[in-house]
Amino acid sequence: MKTRRLGFSCLGVVTALAVAALSACGGSGGDPMADTDGALVGVDYPRSDTDFWQSYIKYTPQFAKELGLELKTTNSHNDVAKLAANAQTFISHGVKGVAMAPQDTAAIAPTLQQMAAQKIPVVTVDTRPDAGDVYMVVRADNRAFGEKACRFLGTKLGGEGKVVMLEGDLASINGRDRTEGFNDCMKANYPKIKVFGEATNWDRTVARQKLQAALTAHPDIKGVYMQASFALSGTLQVLNQQGLLFGPEDKRHVFVVSNDGIPQELKDIAEGKIDATVSQPVELYAKYALYYLKAAIEGKTFKPGKTDHDSTITEVRDGLLEDQLSAPLVTADGGTYGGVPSLKSDDASLWGNNLTAGKAMHPNRRIDATRHR
């Protein structure tokens, strides 16, 4: 196993001070003289037109305050060229680190190279770059998203029938991982289920149109897997228009699985409008993106292994570490489907049940800013 060592931090004598490790295999090292209180870091928001990313935007300043970091924020609006320009803004403002969530994971490489040349550590959130060096990737195991959706639908359909998968953008590692995870699971475990994959580019209008076309061509489709909540309202609208919006006890019911865990999904599960979601830990994305930026500035190092926050740091390619955060399946009954356990939609630990005005964080999820000094 290789240790992730940073050359971005202040030059100084690194001592073997005893510190509380982030994981069993260790966050360690660092410059004991490094003072990150009030350090300026840049956070680029990839978009603000979905409940998921609006929630991320709401959580970020809360955790920055707890960690003693100052924020400079931008919004790239799902445009990699805009993200590159925002990176220039961060450089000009003298930030000590940058968190970003590049939606085009191939095209971001030149920007990452430029940040490395400026010795500015980068943490990517939710997505992993196809090439280029970053200090840490903070995301959930997106292949597992697809696998969990597959297990749920495969169980509910009794291993037979037709389902449509509303894919994200296959230029994104998330879209590819969720698609591959779902397809591989279906082929291995439910070979009698026919999957119609529809690329949507994370566009709700495209998703709605493609679902409508699929249901028109195949009115016997019994399952829908939406790779993100962007497609939620359009999917329910299409099912209603097609006369297919029935409760889960009705034999005409079309089973719907989403990804994200936004409050509306949890409400729709409780009401029987959709059946399941995989809750992306958006609050932990914000929390650990900033945690790792602080660690990078301090010169901390990490290596693969279990963490103290129910996740695993994995070396996804040579020299690139990813903290794969937990993302539970959520259902109405909290049952187990195809060997995959789930949480009930009203579970108090889900961030989507704790996102209220003026309080975007579960009270038991406070981060200790001095814990790993």
Short mmCIF file of C-alpha atoms in Angstrom, two decimals:
data_model
loop_
_atom_site.label_atom_id
_atom_site.label_comp_id
_atom_site.label_asym_id
_atom_site.label_seq_id
_atom_site.Cartn_x
_atom_site.Cartn_y
_atom_site.Cartn_z
CA MET A 1 0.00 0.00 0.00
CA LYS A 2 1.29 3.42 -0.92
CA THR A 3 1.16 6.42 1.36
CA ARG A 4 -0.24 9.66 -0.03
CA ARG A 5 2.43 12.26 0.67
CA LEU A 6 1.92 15.94 -0.02
CA GLY A 7 4.46 18.37 -1.31
CA PHE A 8 1.94 21.21 -1.12
CA SER A 9 2.31 22.14 2.54
CA CYS A 10 4.62 24.65 4.10
CA LEU A 11 8.20 23.49 4.15
CA GLY A 12 9.26 22.66 7.66
CA VAL A 13 10.58 19.93 9.84
CA VAL A 14 8.05 17.10 9.94
CA THR A 15 8.12 15.47 13.33
CA ALA A 16 6.71 12.21 14.56
CA LEU A 17 4.18 13.81 16.82
CA ALA A 18 1.52 11.48 18.08
CA VAL A 19 -1.78 12.36 16.45
CA ALA A 20 -5.15 10.70 16.39
CA ALA A 21 -5.27 8.88 13.07
CA LEU A 22 -8.10 9.45 10.63
CA SER A 23 -8.07 5.77 9.78
CA ALA A 24 -6.63 2.52 10.99
CA CYS A 25 -4.05 2.81 8.25
CA GLY A 26 -3.50 6.35 9.09
CA GLY A 27 -3.59 10.04 8.65
CA SER A 28 -0.17 11.06 9.84
CA GLY A 29 2.73 13.40 9.52
CA GLY A 30 2.27 17.13 8.99
CA ASP A 31 4.05 20.25 9.98
CA PRO A 32 3.43 20.93 13.69
CA MET A 33 4.21 24.59 13.05
CA ALA A 34 1.60 24.91 10.33
CA ASP A 35 -1.28 27.16 11.41
CA THR A 36 -4.39 26.72 9.30
CA ASP A 37 -6.71 28.88 11.42
CA GLY A 38 -8.23 31.39 9.04
CA ALA A 39 -6.61 29.82 5.97
CA LEU A 40 -8.37 30.80 2.75
CA VAL A 41 -9.61 27.90 0.64
CA GLY A 42 -11.57 27.89 -2.59
CA VAL A 43 -14.71 25.83 -3.14
CA ASP A 44 -16.25 25.64 -6.57
CA TYR A 45 -19.91 24.63 -6.60
CA PRO A 46 -20.61 22.61 -9.75
CA ARG A 47 -24.22 23.75 -10.03
CA SER A 48 -27.06 25.14 -7.94
CA ASP A 49 -30.12 23.98 -9.86
CA THR A 50 -30.71 20.73 -7.96
CA ASP A 51 -31.74 20.06 -4.37
CA PHE A 52 -28.63 17.94 -3.87
CA TRP A 53 -26.16 20.68 -4.80
CA GLN A 54 -28.17 23.37 -3.08
CA SER A 55 -27.79 21.28 0.05
CA TYR A 56 -24.03 21.01 -0.50
CA ILE A 57 -23.87 24.79 -0.83
CA LYS A 58 -25.76 25.14 2.44
CA TYR A 59 -23.54 22.72 4.38
CA THR A 60 -20.17 24.05 3.17
CA PRO A 61 -19.94 27.31 5.16
CA GLN A 62 -21.09 25.54 8.32
CA PHE A 63 -18.19 23.09 8.22
CA ALA A 64 -15.74 25.78 7.11
CA LYS A 65 -16.61 27.74 10.23
CA GLU A 66 -16.12 24.71 12.46
CA LEU A 67 -12.74 23.97 10.89
CA GLY A 68 -11.59 27.58 11.13
CA LEU A 69 -11.28 28.04 7.37
CA GLU A 70 -12.12 31.10 5.30
CA LEU A 71 -14.02 30.51 2.05
CA LYS A 72 -13.80 31.89 -1.46
CA THR A 73 -16.60 30.31 -3.51
CA THR A 74 -17.49 30.16 -7.20
CA ASN A 75 -20.06 28.31 -9.30
CA SER A 76 -19.05 26.64 -12.57
CA HIS A 77 -22.64 25.79 -13.63
CA ASN A 78 -21.69 22.36 -14.97
CA ASP A 79 -19.23 23.96 -17.44
CA VAL A 80 -15.62 22.77 -17.37
CA ALA A 81 -14.42 25.93 -19.14
CA LYS A 82 -16.04 28.02 -16.41
CA LEU A 83 -14.41 25.79 -13.81
CA ALA A 84 -11.01 26.42 -15.40
CA ALA A 85 -11.67 30.17 -15.23
CA ASN A 86 -12.75 29.86 -11.61
CA ALA A 87 -9.48 28.08 -10.84
CA GLN A 88 -7.68 31.17 -12.11
CA THR A 89 -9.76 33.26 -9.73
CA PHE A 90 -8.72 31.07 -6.84
CA ILE A 91 -5.05 31.36 -7.79
CA SER A 92 -5.28 35.14 -8.00
CA HIS A 93 -6.85 35.28 -4.53
CA GLY A 94 -4.03 33.22 -3.04
CA VAL A 95 -6.07 30.29 -1.77
CA LYS A 96 -4.23 27.53 0.07
CA GLY A 97 -6.36 24.70 -1.33
CA VAL A 98 -9.33 24.07 -3.62
CA ALA A 99 -12.33 21.74 -3.49
CA MET A 100 -14.14 21.14 -6.75
CA ALA A 101 -16.62 18.71 -8.28
CA PRO A 102 -15.76 18.53 -12.01
CA GLN A 103 -18.70 17.08 -13.92
CA ASP A 104 -16.58 16.41 -17.01
CA THR A 105 -13.96 14.21 -15.39
CA ALA A 106 -11.82 13.89 -18.53
CA ALA A 107 -11.52 17.57 -19.45
CA ILE A 108 -10.42 18.74 -16.00
CA ALA A 109 -6.86 17.36 -16.29
CA PRO A 110 -5.19 20.59 -17.57
CA THR A 111 -6.68 22.58 -14.70
CA LEU A 112 -5.41 20.04 -12.19
CA GLN A 113 -1.95 20.25 -13.73
CA GLN A 114 -2.00 24.02 -13.35
CA MET A 115 -3.05 23.81 -9.71
CA ALA A 116 -0.28 21.31 -9.03
CA ALA A 117 2.24 23.65 -10.66
CA GLN A 118 1.07 26.38 -8.26
CA LYS A 119 1.43 23.93 -5.33
CA ILE A 120 -2.25 24.29 -4.48
CA PRO A 121 -3.73 21.00 -3.24
CA VAL A 122 -7.05 19.94 -4.74
CA VAL A 123 -9.78 17.76 -3.27
CA THR A 124 -12.44 16.57 -5.70
CA VAL A 125 -15.92 15.96 -4.37
CA ASP A 126 -18.49 13.53 -5.77
CA THR A 127 -16.40 12.90 -8.90
CA ARG A 128 -12.96 11.47 -9.63
CA PRO A 129 -10.80 12.91 -12.43
CA ASP A 130 -9.87 10.52 -15.21
CA ALA A 131 -6.33 11.90 -15.16
CA GLY A 132 -4.39 14.34 -13.03
CA ASP A 133 -3.23 14.47 -9.44
CA VAL A 134 -5.41 15.44 -6.48
CA TYR A 135 -4.79 15.20 -2.74
CA MET A 136 -7.95 13.20 -2.05
CA VAL A 137 -11.18 12.22 -3.78
CA VAL A 138 -14.25 12.41 -1.53
CA ARG A 139 -17.16 10.44 -2.90
CA ALA A 140 -19.23 7.36 -2.33
CA ASP A 141 -18.74 4.08 -4.19
CA ASN A 142 -20.82 4.91 -7.26
CA ARG A 143 -20.69 1.37 -8.66
CA ALA A 144 -22.45 0.36 -5.45
CA PHE A 145 -25.21 2.87 -6.27
CA GLY A 146 -25.99 0.93 -9.42
CA GLU A 147 -25.64 -2.42 -7.68
CA LYS A 148 -28.04 -1.44 -4.89
CA ALA A 149 -30.61 -0.17 -7.38
CA CYS A 150 -30.23 -3.42 -9.32
CA ARG A 151 -30.70 -5.59 -6.24
CA PHE A 152 -33.84 -3.71 -5.23
CA LEU A 153 -35.45 -3.81 -8.68
CA GLY A 154 -34.34 -7.37 -9.30
CA THR A 155 -35.98 -8.48 -6.07
CA LYS A 156 -39.20 -6.52 -6.64
CA LEU A 157 -39.55 -7.79 -10.23
CA GLY A 158 -38.87 -11.38 -9.24
CA GLY A 159 -35.92 -11.52 -11.62
CA GLU A 160 -37.99 -10.97 -14.78
CA GLY A 161 -39.30 -8.06 -16.85
CA LYS A 162 -38.11 -4.78 -18.33
CA VAL A 163 -36.55 -1.72 -16.73
CA VAL A 164 -35.28 1.59 -18.05
CA MET A 165 -32.15 3.23 -16.67
CA LEU A 166 -31.97 7.02 -16.97
CA GLU A 167 -28.21 7.40 -17.13
CA GLY A 168 -26.30 10.53 -16.27
CA ASP A 169 -23.45 11.79 -18.42
CA LEU A 170 -21.13 8.99 -19.51
CA ALA A 171 -18.33 11.58 -19.75
CA SER A 172 -18.58 11.60 -15.96
CA ILE A 173 -17.04 8.85 -13.82
CA ASN A 174 -20.26 8.86 -11.79
CA GLY A 175 -22.42 8.17 -14.82
CA ARG A 176 -20.08 5.41 -15.97
CA ASP A 177 -19.78 3.81 -12.54
CA ARG A 178 -23.52 3.77 -11.86
CA THR A 179 -24.25 2.43 -15.33
CA GLU A 180 -21.62 -0.30 -15.13
CA GLY A 181 -22.59 -1.27 -11.59
CA PHE A 182 -26.25 -1.62 -12.56
CA ASN A 183 -25.61 -3.49 -15.81
CA ASP A 184 -23.02 -5.86 -14.37
CA CYS A 185 -25.30 -6.72 -11.44
CA MET A 186 -28.26 -7.34 -13.74
CA LYS A 187 -26.25 -9.61 -16.04
CA ALA A 188 -24.83 -11.60 -13.15
CA ASN A 189 -27.94 -11.92 -10.99
CA TYR A 190 -31.06 -11.17 -13.04
CA PRO A 191 -30.32 -12.19 -16.65
CA LYS A 192 -34.04 -12.34 -17.50
CA ILE A 193 -34.47 -8.62 -16.88
CA LYS A 194 -34.10 -6.48 -20.00
CA VAL A 195 -32.41 -3.12 -19.36
CA PHE A 196 -32.94 -0.12 -21.63
CA GLY A 197 -30.16 2.38 -20.99
CA GLU A 198 -30.94 6.01 -21.87
CA ALA A 199 -28.20 8.66 -21.66
CA THR A 200 -29.54 11.98 -20.34
CA ASN A 201 -26.45 14.14 -19.68
CA TRP A 202 -27.96 14.87 -16.23
CA ASP A 203 -30.65 16.89 -18.05
CA ARG A 204 -34.17 16.62 -16.61
CA THR A 205 -35.88 17.53 -19.90
CA VAL A 206 -33.93 14.88 -21.81
CA ALA A 207 -34.67 12.33 -19.08
CA ARG A 208 -38.39 13.02 -19.22
CA GLN A 209 -38.48 12.76 -23.00
CA LYS A 210 -36.50 9.53 -23.10
CA LEU A 211 -38.58 7.90 -20.38
CA GLN A 212 -41.76 8.83 -22.23
CA ALA A 213 -40.37 7.35 -25.46
CA ALA A 214 -39.28 4.17 -23.69
CA LEU A 215 -42.68 3.65 -22.04
CA THR A 216 -44.46 4.29 -25.34
CA ALA A 217 -42.30 1.71 -27.10
CA HIS A 218 -42.39 -0.74 -24.19
CA PRO A 219 -45.57 -0.23 -22.13
CA ASP A 220 -44.72 -3.32 -20.08
CA ILE A 221 -41.69 -1.66 -18.44
CA LYS A 222 -41.97 -2.31 -14.69
CA GLY A 223 -38.95 -0.53 -13.28
CA VAL A 224 -37.10 2.79 -13.56
CA TYR A 225 -33.62 3.54 -12.25
CA MET A 226 -32.84 7.26 -12.13
CA GLN A 227 -29.14 7.86 -11.60
CA ALA A 228 -29.85 11.11 -9.77
CA SER A 229 -32.77 13.07 -8.39
CA PHE A 230 -32.70 15.54 -11.29
CA ALA A 231 -35.13 13.19 -13.05
CA LEU A 232 -37.55 12.79 -10.14
CA SER A 233 -40.32 15.25 -10.99
CA GLY A 234 -40.20 14.40 -14.70
CA THR A 235 -40.40 10.67 -14.02
CA LEU A 236 -43.48 11.06 -11.82
CA GLN A 237 -45.03 13.36 -14.41
CA VAL A 238 -44.51 10.82 -17.21
CA LEU A 239 -45.82 7.92 -15.13
CA ASN A 240 -48.91 9.95 -14.31
CA GLN A 241 -49.45 10.89 -17.96
CA GLN A 242 -49.07 7.26 -18.99
CA GLY A 243 -51.61 6.13 -16.39
CA LEU A 244 -48.97 4.20 -14.45
CA LEU A 245 -48.72 6.14 -11.20
CA PHE A 246 -50.15 3.59 -8.76
CA GLY A 247 -49.20 2.66 -5.20
CA PRO A 248 -46.74 -0.18 -4.55
CA GLU A 249 -49.52 -2.64 -3.65
CA ASP A 250 -51.16 -2.25 -7.08
CA LYS A 251 -50.04 -4.76 -9.70
CA ARG A 252 -49.81 -1.88 -12.21
CA HIS A 253 -47.18 -0.13 -10.08
CA VAL A 254 -43.89 0.75 -11.77
CA PHE A 255 -41.02 0.47 -9.29
CA VAL A 256 -38.78 3.55 -9.20
CA VAL A 257 -35.31 3.81 -7.63
CA SER A 258 -33.41 7.08 -7.45
CA ASN A 259 -30.03 8.31 -6.21
CA ASP A 260 -29.26 11.24 -3.87
CA GLY A 261 -31.54 11.07 -0.82
CA ILE A 262 -33.00 14.57 -1.10
CA PRO A 263 -35.97 15.41 1.16
CA GLN A 264 -38.47 15.11 -1.70
CA GLU A 265 -37.31 11.56 -2.47
CA LEU A 266 -37.77 10.54 1.16
CA LYS A 267 -41.24 12.09 1.19
CA ASP A 268 -42.17 10.32 -2.07
CA ILE A 269 -40.97 6.97 -0.71
CA ALA A 270 -43.12 7.40 2.40
CA GLU A 271 -46.11 8.25 0.17
CA GLY A 272 -45.53 5.30 -2.16
CA LYS A 273 -44.80 7.41 -5.23
CA ILE A 274 -41.30 5.99 -5.62
CA ASP A 275 -39.82 2.97 -3.92
CA ALA A 276 -36.18 3.52 -3.01
CA THR A 277 -33.15 5.75 -3.27
CA VAL A 278 -29.47 5.55 -2.45
CA SER A 279 -28.66 8.41 -0.09
CA GLN A 280 -25.52 10.25 -1.16
CA PRO A 281 -24.00 11.72 2.00
CA VAL A 282 -23.97 15.34 0.85
CA GLU A 283 -23.26 16.64 4.34
CA LEU A 284 -20.20 14.38 4.54
CA TYR A 285 -19.07 15.52 1.09
CA ALA A 286 -18.94 19.08 2.41
CA LYS A 287 -17.46 18.02 5.73
CA TYR A 288 -14.61 15.87 4.45
CA ALA A 289 -13.78 18.00 1.42
CA LEU A 290 -12.87 20.76 3.83
CA TYR A 291 -11.33 18.37 6.35
CA TYR A 292 -8.90 17.06 3.72
CA LEU A 293 -8.07 20.56 2.51
CA LYS A 294 -7.13 21.47 6.06
CA ALA A 295 -5.09 18.28 6.33
CA ALA A 296 -3.34 19.05 3.04
CA ILE A 297 -2.36 22.52 4.19
CA GLU A 298 -1.01 21.01 7.40
CA GLY A 299 1.02 18.45 5.46
CA LYS A 300 -0.86 15.39 6.71
CA THR A 301 -0.52 12.08 4.86
CA PHE A 302 -2.97 9.21 4.40
CA LYS A 303 -2.89 5.69 3.06
CA PRO A 304 -5.48 3.02 2.20
CA GLY A 305 -7.55 1.53 5.00
CA LYS A 306 -10.65 1.85 7.13
CA THR A 307 -11.46 5.26 8.56
CA ASP A 308 -13.08 6.29 11.81
CA HIS A 309 -16.16 7.56 9.97
CA ASP A 310 -17.53 4.34 8.44
CA SER A 311 -15.70 4.60 5.15
CA THR A 312 -12.64 3.20 3.40
CA ILE A 313 -9.76 5.03 1.80
CA THR A 314 -8.90 3.19 -1.41
CA GLU A 315 -6.06 3.63 -3.87
CA VAL A 316 -8.10 3.81 -7.08
CA ARG A 317 -5.06 4.20 -9.29
CA ASP A 318 -1.36 4.65 -8.67
CA GLY A 319 -0.95 7.47 -6.19
CA LEU A 320 -4.63 8.53 -6.15
CA LEU A 321 -6.61 8.02 -2.94
CA GLU A 322 -10.38 8.07 -2.59
CA ASP A 323 -12.34 8.21 0.65
CA GLN A 324 -15.40 6.15 -0.22
CA LEU A 325 -18.13 7.32 2.13
CA SER A 326 -21.11 5.22 3.12
CA ALA A 327 -24.27 5.62 1.00
CA PRO A 328 -27.20 3.52 2.27
CA LEU A 329 -30.15 2.14 0.33
CA VAL A 330 -33.37 3.76 1.59
CA THR A 331 -36.81 2.14 1.37
CA ALA A 332 -40.23 2.45 2.96
CA ASP A 333 -39.87 -0.64 5.14
CA GLY A 334 -36.14 -0.72 5.87
CA GLY A 335 -35.96 -4.26 4.53
CA THR A 336 -33.14 -6.24 2.93
CA TYR A 337 -33.21 -6.67 -0.84
CA GLY A 338 -30.97 -9.12 -2.65
CA GLY A 339 -28.72 -9.17 0.41
CA VAL A 340 -28.57 -5.34 0.60
CA PRO A 341 -29.91 -3.85 3.87
CA SER A 342 -31.77 -0.56 3.77
CA LEU A 343 -32.78 2.27 6.09
CA LYS A 344 -36.37 3.39 6.46
CA SER A 345 -37.17 6.67 4.75
CA ASP A 346 -37.89 8.36 8.09
CA ASP A 347 -34.56 7.33 9.64
CA ALA A 348 -33.20 10.26 11.66
CA SER A 349 -29.62 9.63 10.49
CA LEU A 350 -30.43 10.55 6.87
CA TRP A 351 -29.34 14.05 5.92
CA GLY A 352 -32.52 14.51 3.90
CA ASN A 353 -34.51 14.30 7.13
CA ASN A 354 -32.39 16.96 8.82
CA LEU A 355 -32.22 19.68 6.22
CA THR A 356 -34.39 22.42 7.70
CA ALA A 357 -34.25 26.17 7.55
CA GLY A 358 -31.29 27.43 9.52
CA LYS A 359 -30.16 23.93 10.45
CA ALA A 360 -28.49 21.93 7.71
CA MET A 361 -26.70 19.45 9.90
CA HIS A 362 -27.80 16.63 12.15
CA PRO A 363 -26.93 17.62 15.74
CA ASN A 364 -24.89 14.45 16.23
CA ARG A 365 -22.67 15.12 13.21
CA ARG A 366 -20.53 17.93 14.53
CA ILE A 367 -16.91 17.80 13.37
CA ASP A 368 -14.11 18.38 15.86
CA ALA A 369 -11.82 20.85 14.16
CA THR A 370 -8.91 20.07 16.49
CA ARG A 371 -9.30 16.32 16.56
CA HIS A 372 -6.44 15.44 14.22
CA ARG A 373 -3.94 18.17 14.93
#
